């Protein structure tokens, strides 16, 4: 990671539930990243479900290996979305910049970027 003086912090806007309703009504997509069984128990009208985790057990969680491809199949990089992630980081320059980086060392704990 870059040194602190070179880092540019990008704030991902947080919205409350009322604002989320307004945004969805105005054309935003609602990406529900919960596991399918939770989604089917109840979800926002019009929400699309792409689980980030496919399995959760006491010994650990298994991430959806196709998450990014599934999101890309439904939404473009310029799509406006409401998503329930925590600890999100947006990758400046997108995936291509990541591939071109000399220091690409992803870990299994990193959250995916939805661009």
PDB file of C-alpha atoms in Angstrom:
ATOM      1  CA  UNK A   1       0.000   0.000   0.000  1.00  0.00           C
ATOM      2  CA  UNK A   2       1.172   3.530  -0.666  1.00  0.00           C
ATOM      3  CA  UNK A   3       2.566   5.706   2.087  1.00  0.00           C
ATOM      4  CA  UNK A   4       0.094   7.867   3.989  1.00  0.00           C
ATOM      5  CA  UNK A   5       1.067  11.076   2.152  1.00  0.00           C
ATOM      6  CA  UNK A   6       0.411   9.432  -1.228  1.00  0.00           C
ATOM      7  CA  UNK A   7      -2.862   7.779  -0.260  1.00  0.00           C
ATOM      8  CA  UNK A   8      -6.063   9.365  -1.395  1.00  0.00           C
ATOM      9  CA  UNK A   9      -8.954   8.502   0.846  1.00  0.00           C
ATOM     10  CA  UNK A  10     -12.205   7.989  -1.008  1.00  0.00           C
ATOM     11  CA  UNK A  11     -15.333   8.101   1.077  1.00  0.00           C
ATOM     12  CA  UNK A  12     -18.045   5.700   0.043  1.00  0.00           C
ATOM     13  CA  UNK A  13     -21.306   7.447   0.904  1.00  0.00           C
ATOM     14  CA  UNK A  14     -23.529   5.893   3.545  1.00  0.00           C
ATOM     15  CA  UNK A  15     -27.288   6.362   3.322  1.00  0.00           C
ATOM     16  CA  UNK A  16     -30.038   5.679   5.794  1.00  0.00           C
ATOM     17  CA  UNK A  17     -33.016   3.470   4.974  1.00  0.00           C
ATOM     18  CA  UNK A  18     -35.265   6.369   3.948  1.00  0.00           C
ATOM     19  CA  UNK A  19     -32.690   7.717   1.508  1.00  0.00           C
ATOM     20  CA  UNK A  20     -32.096   4.195   0.158  1.00  0.00           C
ATOM     21  CA  UNK A  21     -35.818   3.910  -0.613  1.00  0.00           C
ATOM     22  CA  UNK A  22     -35.703   7.247  -2.425  1.00  0.00           C
ATOM     23  CA  UNK A  23     -32.634   6.240  -4.438  1.00  0.00           C
ATOM     24  CA  UNK A  24     -34.115   2.872  -5.446  1.00  0.00           C
ATOM     25  CA  UNK A  25     -37.314   4.659  -6.498  1.00  0.00           C
ATOM     26  CA  UNK A  26     -35.239   6.991  -8.677  1.00  0.00           C
ATOM     27  CA  UNK A  27     -33.494   4.155 -10.527  1.00  0.00           C
ATOM     28  CA  UNK A  28     -30.695   2.868  -8.297  1.00  0.00           C
ATOM     29  CA  UNK A  29     -30.253  -0.898  -8.240  1.00  0.00           C
ATOM     30  CA  UNK A  30     -30.367  -2.744  -4.931  1.00  0.00           C
ATOM     31  CA  UNK A  31     -27.697  -5.448  -4.679  1.00  0.00           C
ATOM     32  CA  UNK A  32     -28.383  -7.763  -1.761  1.00  0.00           C
ATOM     33  CA  UNK A  33     -25.173  -9.636  -0.894  1.00  0.00           C
ATOM     34  CA  UNK A  34     -26.628 -11.842   1.835  1.00  0.00           C
ATOM     35  CA  UNK A  35     -26.713 -15.606   1.473  1.00  0.00           C
ATOM     36  CA  UNK A  36     -29.590 -16.934  -0.631  1.00  0.00           C
ATOM     37  CA  UNK A  37     -31.455 -18.471   2.302  1.00  0.00           C
ATOM     38  CA  UNK A  38     -31.522 -15.109   4.066  1.00  0.00           C
ATOM     39  CA  UNK A  39     -32.564 -13.318   0.883  1.00  0.00           C
ATOM     40  CA  UNK A  40     -35.526 -15.657   0.401  1.00  0.00           C
ATOM     41  CA  UNK A  41     -36.688 -15.083   3.971  1.00  0.00           C
ATOM     42  CA  UNK A  42     -37.216 -11.433   3.046  1.00  0.00           C
ATOM     43  CA  UNK A  43     -35.710  -8.741   0.849  1.00  0.00           C
ATOM     44  CA  UNK A  44     -36.299  -5.311  -0.619  1.00  0.00           C
ATOM     45  CA  UNK A  45     -38.677  -5.153  -3.579  1.00  0.00           C
ATOM     46  CA  UNK A  46     -36.665  -5.362  -6.798  1.00  0.00           C
ATOM     47  CA  UNK A  47     -33.445  -6.414  -5.050  1.00  0.00           C
ATOM     48  CA  UNK A  48     -31.041  -8.661  -6.927  1.00  0.00           C
ATOM     49  CA  UNK A  49     -29.301 -11.311  -4.822  1.00  0.00           C
ATOM     50  CA  UNK A  50     -25.661 -12.173  -5.389  1.00  0.00           C
ATOM     51  CA  UNK A  51     -24.320 -13.745  -2.208  1.00  0.00           C
ATOM     52  CA  UNK A  52     -20.851 -12.639  -1.166  1.00  0.00           C
ATOM     53  CA  UNK A  53     -20.499 -15.729   1.035  1.00  0.00           C
ATOM     54  CA  UNK A  54     -21.814 -19.094  -0.137  1.00  0.00           C
ATOM     55  CA  UNK A  55     -21.171 -20.933   3.104  1.00  0.00           C
ATOM     56  CA  UNK A  56     -20.818 -19.885   6.745  1.00  0.00           C
ATOM     57  CA  UNK A  57     -19.794 -22.371   9.433  1.00  0.00           C
ATOM     58  CA  UNK A  58     -18.231 -22.140  12.881  1.00  0.00           C
ATOM     59  CA  UNK A  59     -14.837 -22.930  11.349  1.00  0.00           C
ATOM     60  CA  UNK A  60     -15.052 -20.180   8.745  1.00  0.00           C
ATOM     61  CA  UNK A  61     -16.770 -18.622   5.745  1.00  0.00           C
ATOM     62  CA  UNK A  62     -16.404 -19.466   2.075  1.00  0.00           C
ATOM     63  CA  UNK A  63     -16.559 -16.535  -0.317  1.00  0.00           C
ATOM     64  CA  UNK A  64     -18.488 -16.763  -3.570  1.00  0.00           C
ATOM     65  CA  UNK A  65     -15.709 -17.374  -6.135  1.00  0.00           C
ATOM     66  CA  UNK A  66     -17.888 -15.934  -8.924  1.00  0.00           C
ATOM     67  CA  UNK A  67     -19.113 -12.848  -7.067  1.00  0.00           C
ATOM     68  CA  UNK A  68     -17.450 -10.235  -9.266  1.00  0.00           C
ATOM     69  CA  UNK A  69     -18.475 -11.951 -12.508  1.00  0.00           C
ATOM     70  CA  UNK A  70     -22.074 -12.293 -11.314  1.00  0.00           C
ATOM     71  CA  UNK A  71     -22.240  -8.618 -10.352  1.00  0.00           C
ATOM     72  CA  UNK A  72     -20.689  -7.598 -13.686  1.00  0.00           C
ATOM     73  CA  UNK A  73     -23.319  -9.670 -15.520  1.00  0.00           C
ATOM     74  CA  UNK A  74     -26.108  -7.632 -13.890  1.00  0.00           C
ATOM     75  CA  UNK A  75     -24.587  -4.171 -13.522  1.00  0.00           C
ATOM     76  CA  UNK A  76     -22.170  -1.976 -15.424  1.00  0.00           C
ATOM     77  CA  UNK A  77     -19.296  -0.093 -13.818  1.00  0.00           C
ATOM     78  CA  UNK A  78     -21.295   3.136 -13.975  1.00  0.00           C
ATOM     79  CA  UNK A  79     -24.444   1.648 -12.409  1.00  0.00           C
ATOM     80  CA  UNK A  80     -25.812   3.344  -9.314  1.00  0.00           C
ATOM     81  CA  UNK A  81     -26.259   0.780  -6.545  1.00  0.00           C
ATOM     82  CA  UNK A  82     -27.311   0.401  -2.961  1.00  0.00           C
ATOM     83  CA  UNK A  83     -25.187  -2.377  -1.414  1.00  0.00           C
ATOM     84  CA  UNK A  84     -24.959  -3.596   2.176  1.00  0.00           C
ATOM     85  CA  UNK A  85     -21.200  -4.052   2.491  1.00  0.00           C
ATOM     86  CA  UNK A  86     -19.015  -3.056   5.399  1.00  0.00           C
ATOM     87  CA  UNK A  87     -15.322  -2.157   5.055  1.00  0.00           C
ATOM     88  CA  UNK A  88     -15.517  -1.463   1.317  1.00  0.00           C
ATOM     89  CA  UNK A  89     -12.621  -0.069  -0.697  1.00  0.00           C
ATOM     90  CA  UNK A  90     -13.036   1.144  -4.270  1.00  0.00           C
ATOM     91  CA  UNK A  91     -10.115   0.219  -6.503  1.00  0.00           C
ATOM     92  CA  UNK A  92      -8.899   3.378  -8.229  1.00  0.00           C
ATOM     93  CA  UNK A  93      -8.363   2.574 -11.910  1.00  0.00           C
ATOM     94  CA  UNK A  94     -10.413  -0.617 -11.625  1.00  0.00           C
ATOM     95  CA  UNK A  95      -9.297  -4.170 -12.190  1.00  0.00           C
ATOM     96  CA  UNK A  96      -6.971  -3.280 -15.080  1.00  0.00           C
ATOM     97  CA  UNK A  97      -4.940  -1.009 -12.803  1.00  0.00           C
ATOM     98  CA  UNK A  98      -4.713  -3.854 -10.311  1.00  0.00           C
ATOM     99  CA  UNK A  99      -3.450  -6.238 -12.974  1.00  0.00           C
ATOM    100  CA  UNK A 100      -0.839  -3.723 -14.126  1.00  0.00           C
ATOM    101  CA  UNK A 101       0.389  -3.050 -10.598  1.00  0.00           C
ATOM    102  CA  UNK A 102       3.858  -4.354  -9.829  1.00  0.00           C
ATOM    103  CA  UNK A 103       2.825  -5.071  -6.248  1.00  0.00           C
ATOM    104  CA  UNK A 104      -0.316  -7.127  -6.830  1.00  0.00           C
ATOM    105  CA  UNK A 105      -0.532  -9.371  -3.806  1.00  0.00           C
ATOM    106  CA  UNK A 106      -4.230  -9.966  -3.068  1.00  0.00           C
ATOM    107  CA  UNK A 107      -5.179 -11.843   0.050  1.00  0.00           C
ATOM    108  CA  UNK A 108      -8.199 -14.035   0.647  1.00  0.00           C
ATOM    109  CA  UNK A 109      -9.442 -11.562   3.262  1.00  0.00           C
ATOM    110  CA  UNK A 110      -9.845  -8.606   0.893  1.00  0.00           C
ATOM    111  CA  UNK A 111     -13.352  -7.450   0.058  1.00  0.00           C
ATOM    112  CA  UNK A 112     -14.153  -7.262  -3.674  1.00  0.00           C
ATOM    113  CA  UNK A 113     -14.643  -3.929  -5.324  1.00  0.00           C
ATOM    114  CA  UNK A 114     -17.873  -3.409  -7.171  1.00  0.00           C
ATOM    115  CA  UNK A 115     -17.179  -0.852  -9.876  1.00  0.00           C
TER     116      UNK A 115
END
